[in-house]
Short mmCIF file of C-alpha atoms and ligand atoms in Angstrom, two decimals:
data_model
loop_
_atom_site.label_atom_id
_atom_site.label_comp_id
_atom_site.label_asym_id
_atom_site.label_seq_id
_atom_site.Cartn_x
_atom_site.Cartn_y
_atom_site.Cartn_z
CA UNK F 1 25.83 10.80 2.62
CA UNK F 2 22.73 11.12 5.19
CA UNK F 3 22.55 12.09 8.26
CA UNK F 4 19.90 11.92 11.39
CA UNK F 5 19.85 15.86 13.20
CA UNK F 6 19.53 15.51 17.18
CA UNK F 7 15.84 16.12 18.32
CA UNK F 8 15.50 19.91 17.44
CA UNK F 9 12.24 22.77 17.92
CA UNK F 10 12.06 23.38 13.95
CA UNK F 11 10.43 26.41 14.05
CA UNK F 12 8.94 28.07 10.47
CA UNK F 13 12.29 30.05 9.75
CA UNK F 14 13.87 26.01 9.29
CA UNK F 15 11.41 24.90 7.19
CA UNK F 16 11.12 28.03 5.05
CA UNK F 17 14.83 27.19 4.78
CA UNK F 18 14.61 23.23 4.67
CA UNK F 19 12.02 23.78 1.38
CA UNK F 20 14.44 26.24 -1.04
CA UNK F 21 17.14 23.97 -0.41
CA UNK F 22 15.00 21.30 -1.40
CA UNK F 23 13.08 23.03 -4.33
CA UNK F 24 17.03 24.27 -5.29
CA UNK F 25 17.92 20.45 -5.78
CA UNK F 26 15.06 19.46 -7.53
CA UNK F 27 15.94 22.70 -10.21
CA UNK F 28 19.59 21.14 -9.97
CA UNK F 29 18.53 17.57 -10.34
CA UNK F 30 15.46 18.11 -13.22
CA UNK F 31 18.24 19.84 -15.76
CA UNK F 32 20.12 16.42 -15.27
CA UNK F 33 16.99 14.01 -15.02
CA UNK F 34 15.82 14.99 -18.63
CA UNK F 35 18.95 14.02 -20.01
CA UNK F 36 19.30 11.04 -18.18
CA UNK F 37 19.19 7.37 -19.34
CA UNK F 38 16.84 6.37 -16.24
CA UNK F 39 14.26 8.80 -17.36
CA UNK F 40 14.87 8.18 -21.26
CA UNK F 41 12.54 11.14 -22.10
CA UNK F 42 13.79 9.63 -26.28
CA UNK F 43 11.69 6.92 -25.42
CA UNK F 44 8.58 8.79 -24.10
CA UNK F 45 8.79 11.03 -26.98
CA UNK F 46 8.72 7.78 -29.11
CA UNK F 47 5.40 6.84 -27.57
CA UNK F 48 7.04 5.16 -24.80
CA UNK F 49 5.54 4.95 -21.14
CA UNK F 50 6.76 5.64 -17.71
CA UNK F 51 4.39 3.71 -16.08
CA UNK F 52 5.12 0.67 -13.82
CA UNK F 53 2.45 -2.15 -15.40
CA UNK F 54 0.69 -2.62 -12.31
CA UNK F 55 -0.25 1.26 -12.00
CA UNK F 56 -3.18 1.37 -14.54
CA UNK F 57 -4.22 -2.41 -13.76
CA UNK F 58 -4.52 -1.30 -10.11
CA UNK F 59 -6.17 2.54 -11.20
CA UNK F 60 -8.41 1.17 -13.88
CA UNK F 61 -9.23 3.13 -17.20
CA UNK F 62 -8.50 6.33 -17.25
CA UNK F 63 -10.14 8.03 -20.21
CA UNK F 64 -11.88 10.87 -20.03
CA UNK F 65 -11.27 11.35 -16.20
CA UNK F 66 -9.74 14.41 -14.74
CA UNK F 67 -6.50 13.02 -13.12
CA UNK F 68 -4.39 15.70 -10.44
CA UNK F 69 -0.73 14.27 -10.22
CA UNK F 70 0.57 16.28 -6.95
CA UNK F 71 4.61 16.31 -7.31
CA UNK F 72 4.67 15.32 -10.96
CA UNK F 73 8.40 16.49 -11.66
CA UNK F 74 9.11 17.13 -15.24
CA UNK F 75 5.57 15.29 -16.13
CA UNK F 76 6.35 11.68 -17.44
CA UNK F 77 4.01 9.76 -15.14
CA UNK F 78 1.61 12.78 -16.21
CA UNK F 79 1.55 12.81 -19.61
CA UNK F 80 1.70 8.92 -19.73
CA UNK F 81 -1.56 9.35 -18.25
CA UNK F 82 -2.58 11.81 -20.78
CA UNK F 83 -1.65 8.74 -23.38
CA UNK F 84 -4.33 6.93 -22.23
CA UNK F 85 -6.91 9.57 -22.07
CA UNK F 86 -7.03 11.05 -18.88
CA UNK F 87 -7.74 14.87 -18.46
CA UNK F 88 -4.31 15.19 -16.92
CA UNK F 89 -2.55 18.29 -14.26
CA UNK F 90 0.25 18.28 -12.59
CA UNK F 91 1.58 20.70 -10.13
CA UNK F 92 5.26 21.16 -8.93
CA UNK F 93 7.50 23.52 -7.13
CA UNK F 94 9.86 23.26 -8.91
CA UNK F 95 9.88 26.55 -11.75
CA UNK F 96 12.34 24.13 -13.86
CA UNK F 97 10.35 21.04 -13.51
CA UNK F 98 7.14 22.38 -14.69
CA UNK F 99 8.66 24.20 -17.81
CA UNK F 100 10.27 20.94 -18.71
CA UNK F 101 6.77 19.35 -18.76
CA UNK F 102 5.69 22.07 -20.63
CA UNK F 103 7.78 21.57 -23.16
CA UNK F 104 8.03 17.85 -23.28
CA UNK F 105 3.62 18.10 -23.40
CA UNK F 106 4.40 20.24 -26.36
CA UNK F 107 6.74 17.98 -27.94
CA UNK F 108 4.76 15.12 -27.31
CA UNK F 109 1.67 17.23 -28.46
CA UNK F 110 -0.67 15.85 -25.59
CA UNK F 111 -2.89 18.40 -23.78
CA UNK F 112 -1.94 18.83 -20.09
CA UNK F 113 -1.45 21.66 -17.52
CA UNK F 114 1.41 22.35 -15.34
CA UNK F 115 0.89 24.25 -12.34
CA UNK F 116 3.81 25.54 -9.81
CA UNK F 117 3.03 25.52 -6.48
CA UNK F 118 3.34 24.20 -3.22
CA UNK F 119 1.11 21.31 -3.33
CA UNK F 120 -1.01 22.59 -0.60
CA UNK F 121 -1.75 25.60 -2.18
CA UNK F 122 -3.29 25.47 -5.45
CA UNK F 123 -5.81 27.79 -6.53
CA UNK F 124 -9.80 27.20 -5.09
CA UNK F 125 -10.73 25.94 -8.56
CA UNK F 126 -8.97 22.78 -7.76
CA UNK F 127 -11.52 22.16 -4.86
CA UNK F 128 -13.11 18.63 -5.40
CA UNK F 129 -12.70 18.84 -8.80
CA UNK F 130 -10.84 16.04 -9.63
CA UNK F 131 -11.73 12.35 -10.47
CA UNK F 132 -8.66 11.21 -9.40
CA UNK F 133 -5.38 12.66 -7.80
CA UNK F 134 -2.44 10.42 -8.31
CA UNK F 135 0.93 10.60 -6.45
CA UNK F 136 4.03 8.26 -7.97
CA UNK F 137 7.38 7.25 -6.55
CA UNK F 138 9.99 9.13 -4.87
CA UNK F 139 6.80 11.83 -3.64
CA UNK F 140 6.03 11.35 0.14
CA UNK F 141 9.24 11.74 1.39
CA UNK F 142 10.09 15.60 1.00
CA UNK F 143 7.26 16.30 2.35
CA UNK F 144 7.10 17.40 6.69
CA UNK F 145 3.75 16.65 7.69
CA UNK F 146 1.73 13.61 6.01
CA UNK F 147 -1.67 14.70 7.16
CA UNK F 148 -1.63 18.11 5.79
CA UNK F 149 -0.47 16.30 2.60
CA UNK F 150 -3.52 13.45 2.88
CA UNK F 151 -6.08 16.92 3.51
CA UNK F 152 -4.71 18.26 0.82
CA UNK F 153 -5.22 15.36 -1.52
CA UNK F 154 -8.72 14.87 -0.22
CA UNK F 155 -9.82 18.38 -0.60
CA UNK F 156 -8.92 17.99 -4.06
CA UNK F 157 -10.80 14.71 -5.12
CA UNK F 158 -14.67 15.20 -6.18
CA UNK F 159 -17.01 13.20 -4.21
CA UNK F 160 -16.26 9.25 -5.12
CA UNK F 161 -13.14 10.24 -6.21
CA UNK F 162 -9.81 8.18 -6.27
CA UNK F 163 -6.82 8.55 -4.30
CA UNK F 164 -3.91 6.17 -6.16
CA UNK F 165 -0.67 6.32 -4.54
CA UNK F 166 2.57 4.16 -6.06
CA UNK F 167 5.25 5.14 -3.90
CA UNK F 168 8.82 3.75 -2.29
CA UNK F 169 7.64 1.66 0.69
CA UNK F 170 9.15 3.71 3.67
CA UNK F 171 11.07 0.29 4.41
CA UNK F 172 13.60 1.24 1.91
CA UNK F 173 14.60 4.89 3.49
CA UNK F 174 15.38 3.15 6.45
CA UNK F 175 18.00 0.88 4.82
CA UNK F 176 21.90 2.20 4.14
CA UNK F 177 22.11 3.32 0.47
CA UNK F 178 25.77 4.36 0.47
CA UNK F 179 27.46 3.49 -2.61
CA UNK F 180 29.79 0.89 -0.44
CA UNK F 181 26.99 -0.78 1.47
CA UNK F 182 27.26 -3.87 0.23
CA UNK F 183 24.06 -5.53 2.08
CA UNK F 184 20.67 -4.41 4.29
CA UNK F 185 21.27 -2.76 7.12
CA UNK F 186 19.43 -0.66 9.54
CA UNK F 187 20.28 2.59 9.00
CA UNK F 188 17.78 5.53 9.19
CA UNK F 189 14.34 6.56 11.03
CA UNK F 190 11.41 4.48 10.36
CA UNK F 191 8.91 6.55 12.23
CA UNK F 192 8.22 10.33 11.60
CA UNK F 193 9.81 12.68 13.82
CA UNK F 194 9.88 16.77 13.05
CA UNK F 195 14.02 16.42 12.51
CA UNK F 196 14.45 16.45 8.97
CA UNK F 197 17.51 12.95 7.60
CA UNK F 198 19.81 15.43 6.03
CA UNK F 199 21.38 14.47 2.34
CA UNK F 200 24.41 15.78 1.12
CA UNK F 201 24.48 14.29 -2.19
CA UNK F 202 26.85 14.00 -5.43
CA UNK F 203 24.13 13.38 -8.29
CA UNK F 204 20.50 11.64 -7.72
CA UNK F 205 19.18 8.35 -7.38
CA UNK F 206 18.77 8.56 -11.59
CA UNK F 207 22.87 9.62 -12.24
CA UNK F 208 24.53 8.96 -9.34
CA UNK F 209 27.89 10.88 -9.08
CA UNK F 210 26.64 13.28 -11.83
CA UNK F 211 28.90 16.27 -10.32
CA UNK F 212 25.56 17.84 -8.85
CA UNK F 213 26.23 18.70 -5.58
CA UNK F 214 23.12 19.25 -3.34
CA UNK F 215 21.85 19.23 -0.02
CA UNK F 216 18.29 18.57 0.87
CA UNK F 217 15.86 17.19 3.73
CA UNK F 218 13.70 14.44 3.94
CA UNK F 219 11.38 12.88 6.85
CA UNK F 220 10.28 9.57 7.58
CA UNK F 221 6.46 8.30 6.78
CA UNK F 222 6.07 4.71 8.75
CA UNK F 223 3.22 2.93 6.55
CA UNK F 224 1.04 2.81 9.32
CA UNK F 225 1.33 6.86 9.33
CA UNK F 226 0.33 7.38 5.71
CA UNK F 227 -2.56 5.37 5.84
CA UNK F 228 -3.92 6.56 9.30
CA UNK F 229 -3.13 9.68 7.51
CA UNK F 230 -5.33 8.91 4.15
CA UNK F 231 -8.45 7.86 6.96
CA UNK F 232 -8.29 10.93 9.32
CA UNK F 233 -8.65 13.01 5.69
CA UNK F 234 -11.82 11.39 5.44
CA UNK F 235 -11.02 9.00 2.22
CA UNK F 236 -11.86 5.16 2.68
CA UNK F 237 -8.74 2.81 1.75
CA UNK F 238 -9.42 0.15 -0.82
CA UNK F 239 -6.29 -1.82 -0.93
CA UNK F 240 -2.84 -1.29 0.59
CA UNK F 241 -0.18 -3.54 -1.57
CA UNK F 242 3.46 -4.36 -1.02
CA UNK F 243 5.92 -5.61 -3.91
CA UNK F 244 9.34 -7.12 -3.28
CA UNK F 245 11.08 -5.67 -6.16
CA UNK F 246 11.57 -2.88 -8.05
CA UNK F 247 12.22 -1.48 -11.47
CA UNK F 248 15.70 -0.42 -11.19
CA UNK F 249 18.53 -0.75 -8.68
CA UNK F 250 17.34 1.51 -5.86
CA UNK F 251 19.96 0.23 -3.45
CA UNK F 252 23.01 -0.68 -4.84
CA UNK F 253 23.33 -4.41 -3.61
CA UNK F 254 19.99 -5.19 -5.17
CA UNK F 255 20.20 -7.72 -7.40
CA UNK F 256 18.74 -8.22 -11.24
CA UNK F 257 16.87 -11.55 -11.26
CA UNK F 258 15.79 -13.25 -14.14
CA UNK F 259 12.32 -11.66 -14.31
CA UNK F 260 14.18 -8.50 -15.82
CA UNK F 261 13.50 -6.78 -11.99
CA UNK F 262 16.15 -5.97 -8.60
CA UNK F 263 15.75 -7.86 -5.82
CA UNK F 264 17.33 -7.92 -2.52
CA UNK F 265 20.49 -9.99 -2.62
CA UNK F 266 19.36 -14.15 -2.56
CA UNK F 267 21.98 -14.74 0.00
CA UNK F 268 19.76 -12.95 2.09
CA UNK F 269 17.35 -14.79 3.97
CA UNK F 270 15.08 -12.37 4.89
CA UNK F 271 12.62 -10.25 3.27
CA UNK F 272 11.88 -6.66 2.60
CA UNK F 273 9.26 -4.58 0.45
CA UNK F 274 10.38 -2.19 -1.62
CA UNK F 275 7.41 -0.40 -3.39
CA UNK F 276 3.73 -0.48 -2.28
CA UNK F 277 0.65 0.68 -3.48
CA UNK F 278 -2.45 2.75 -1.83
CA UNK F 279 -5.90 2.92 -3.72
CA UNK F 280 -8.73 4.82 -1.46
CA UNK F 281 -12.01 6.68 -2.39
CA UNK F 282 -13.64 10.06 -1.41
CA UNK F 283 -17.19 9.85 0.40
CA UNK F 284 -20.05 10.50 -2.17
CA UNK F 285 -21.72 9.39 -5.38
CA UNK F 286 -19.41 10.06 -8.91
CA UNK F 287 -21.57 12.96 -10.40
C1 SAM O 1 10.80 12.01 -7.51
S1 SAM O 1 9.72 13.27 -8.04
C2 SAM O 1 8.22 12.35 -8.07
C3 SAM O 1 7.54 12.27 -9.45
C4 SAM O 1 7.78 11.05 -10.30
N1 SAM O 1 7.68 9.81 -9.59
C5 SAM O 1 9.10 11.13 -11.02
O1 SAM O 1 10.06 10.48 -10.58
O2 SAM O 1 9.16 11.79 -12.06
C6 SAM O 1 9.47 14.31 -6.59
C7 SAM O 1 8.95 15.71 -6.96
O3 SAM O 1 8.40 16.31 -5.77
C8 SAM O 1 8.48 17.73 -5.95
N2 SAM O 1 8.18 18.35 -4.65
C9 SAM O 1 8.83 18.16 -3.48
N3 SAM O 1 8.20 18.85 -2.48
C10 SAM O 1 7.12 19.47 -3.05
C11 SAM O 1 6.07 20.33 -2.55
N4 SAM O 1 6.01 20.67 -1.27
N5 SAM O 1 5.12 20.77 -3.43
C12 SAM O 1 5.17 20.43 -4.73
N6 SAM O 1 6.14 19.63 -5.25
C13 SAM O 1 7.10 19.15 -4.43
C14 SAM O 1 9.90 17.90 -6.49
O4 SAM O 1 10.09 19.13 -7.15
C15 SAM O 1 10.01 16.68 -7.44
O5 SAM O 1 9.77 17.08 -8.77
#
């Protein structure tokens, strides 16, 4: 269950607060993501990909870039770009995330470094010195404040660097996702505000009703706020795309359509994006 808190002064004791609770769940929820069908780290060990197809048709080739994936959980999307050459690190705060992807990069036997951290506060060697920093679905969301987060990812891309961002389109945290909802409905913030949507939640979007009981806080980034976001950081937006579908059943009255992919419900007449995609570039020449 979610819930909206009453306009509130958050002052740093709250957040301080509001970011254990959340780094707690993501411990809880990364011990029960590994094992979990929706994850099927079997299949990445079998040379499998997590990658939606459209990521590296939209990011280009890869090889021998330096790729930053900021949030990276226990490394899949990572190490999927590792597959395909790229100079791949990921950074976490999640202790139990990164030593999962330390282990599964072991397994796997592809080079790759884990870092936890805050993603605001990695160490100065990470200053511009990365070709491209990456940031995949389910990221934006835990995070307060999107500019500090769009800084951060430009202070970390080298001049003519890339920016690629696959994410949830904010649309879809404004919908109901109880288990019962049985259609769209307007349900939660679309704009930012400082008050935290508060989750009390029995498993995670990837094993729902798993047993794990959790709290944690999200906040709403409108579209219009990321991207603003991404050009008062300095880094020129390329493209800015929308897809109607998604990969899996992120709200449970989406519907599985022929093309293998879940759609809102056809009875419905109108329309919703679900996903979008963000490609932008770093002033300066590629050295
Ligand atoms: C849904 S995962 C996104 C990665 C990828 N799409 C996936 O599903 O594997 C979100 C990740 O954000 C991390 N996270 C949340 N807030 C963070 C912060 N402030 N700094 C670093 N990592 C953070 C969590 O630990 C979690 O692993």
């Amino acid at each position: 269950m979610r819930t909206i808190r009453e306009p509130y002064a958050a002052d740093a004791a709250d957040h301080a607060r509001w970011t254990e609770s959340n780094r707690a769940l993501w411990d809880t929820w990364t011990e029960v993501h590994v094992r979990s069908d929706h994850y099927d780290v079997r299949g990445f060990l079998a040379g499998g990909e997590s990658l939606q197809s459209f990521e590296p048709e939209e990011l280009g080739p890869v090889a021998g870039r330096s790729l930053l994936h900021l949030q990276c959980h226990f490394g899949l999307d990572t190490l999927s770009w590792a597959r395909r050459g790229a100079q791949v690190t990921g950074v976490d705060f999640s202790p139990s995330a990164v030593g999962q992807a330390n282990a599964i990069a072991a397994q796997a036997d592809l080079p790759a470094e884990f870092v936890c951290a805050q993603l605001y506060d990695l160490p100065p060697r990470f200053d511009h010195a990365f070709d491209i920093v990456y940031v995949s679905f389910g990221s934006l969301v835990w995070l307060p404040d999107i500019d500090r987060w769009a800084r951060s990812a430009a202070r970390y891309l080298a001049p003519g660097g890339v920016l690629y961002v696959a994410e949830y389109h904010p649309m879809v945290h404004v919908l109901d996702f109880d288990e019962d909802a049985d259609g769209p409905r307007l349900r939660y913030p679309y704009f930012h505000r400082a008050e935290p949507v508060t989750h009390d939640l029995d498993g995670s979007y990837a094993e729902p009703g798993s047993g794990a009981a959790v709290a944690g806080y999200t906040w709403a980034h409108s579209l219009g706020e990321i991207v603003t976001g991404v050009i008062r950081a300095g880094l020129r937006p390329e493209f800015l795309h929308e897809y109607p579908s998604a990969w899996f059943p992120m709200l449970p009255y989406l519907e599985r359509r022929a093309d293998g992919r879940y759609w809102l419900p056809a009875r419905i007449e109108g329309e919703c994006p679900l996903l979008f995609t963000l490609r932008a570039t770093a002033p300066g020449a590629p050295a």
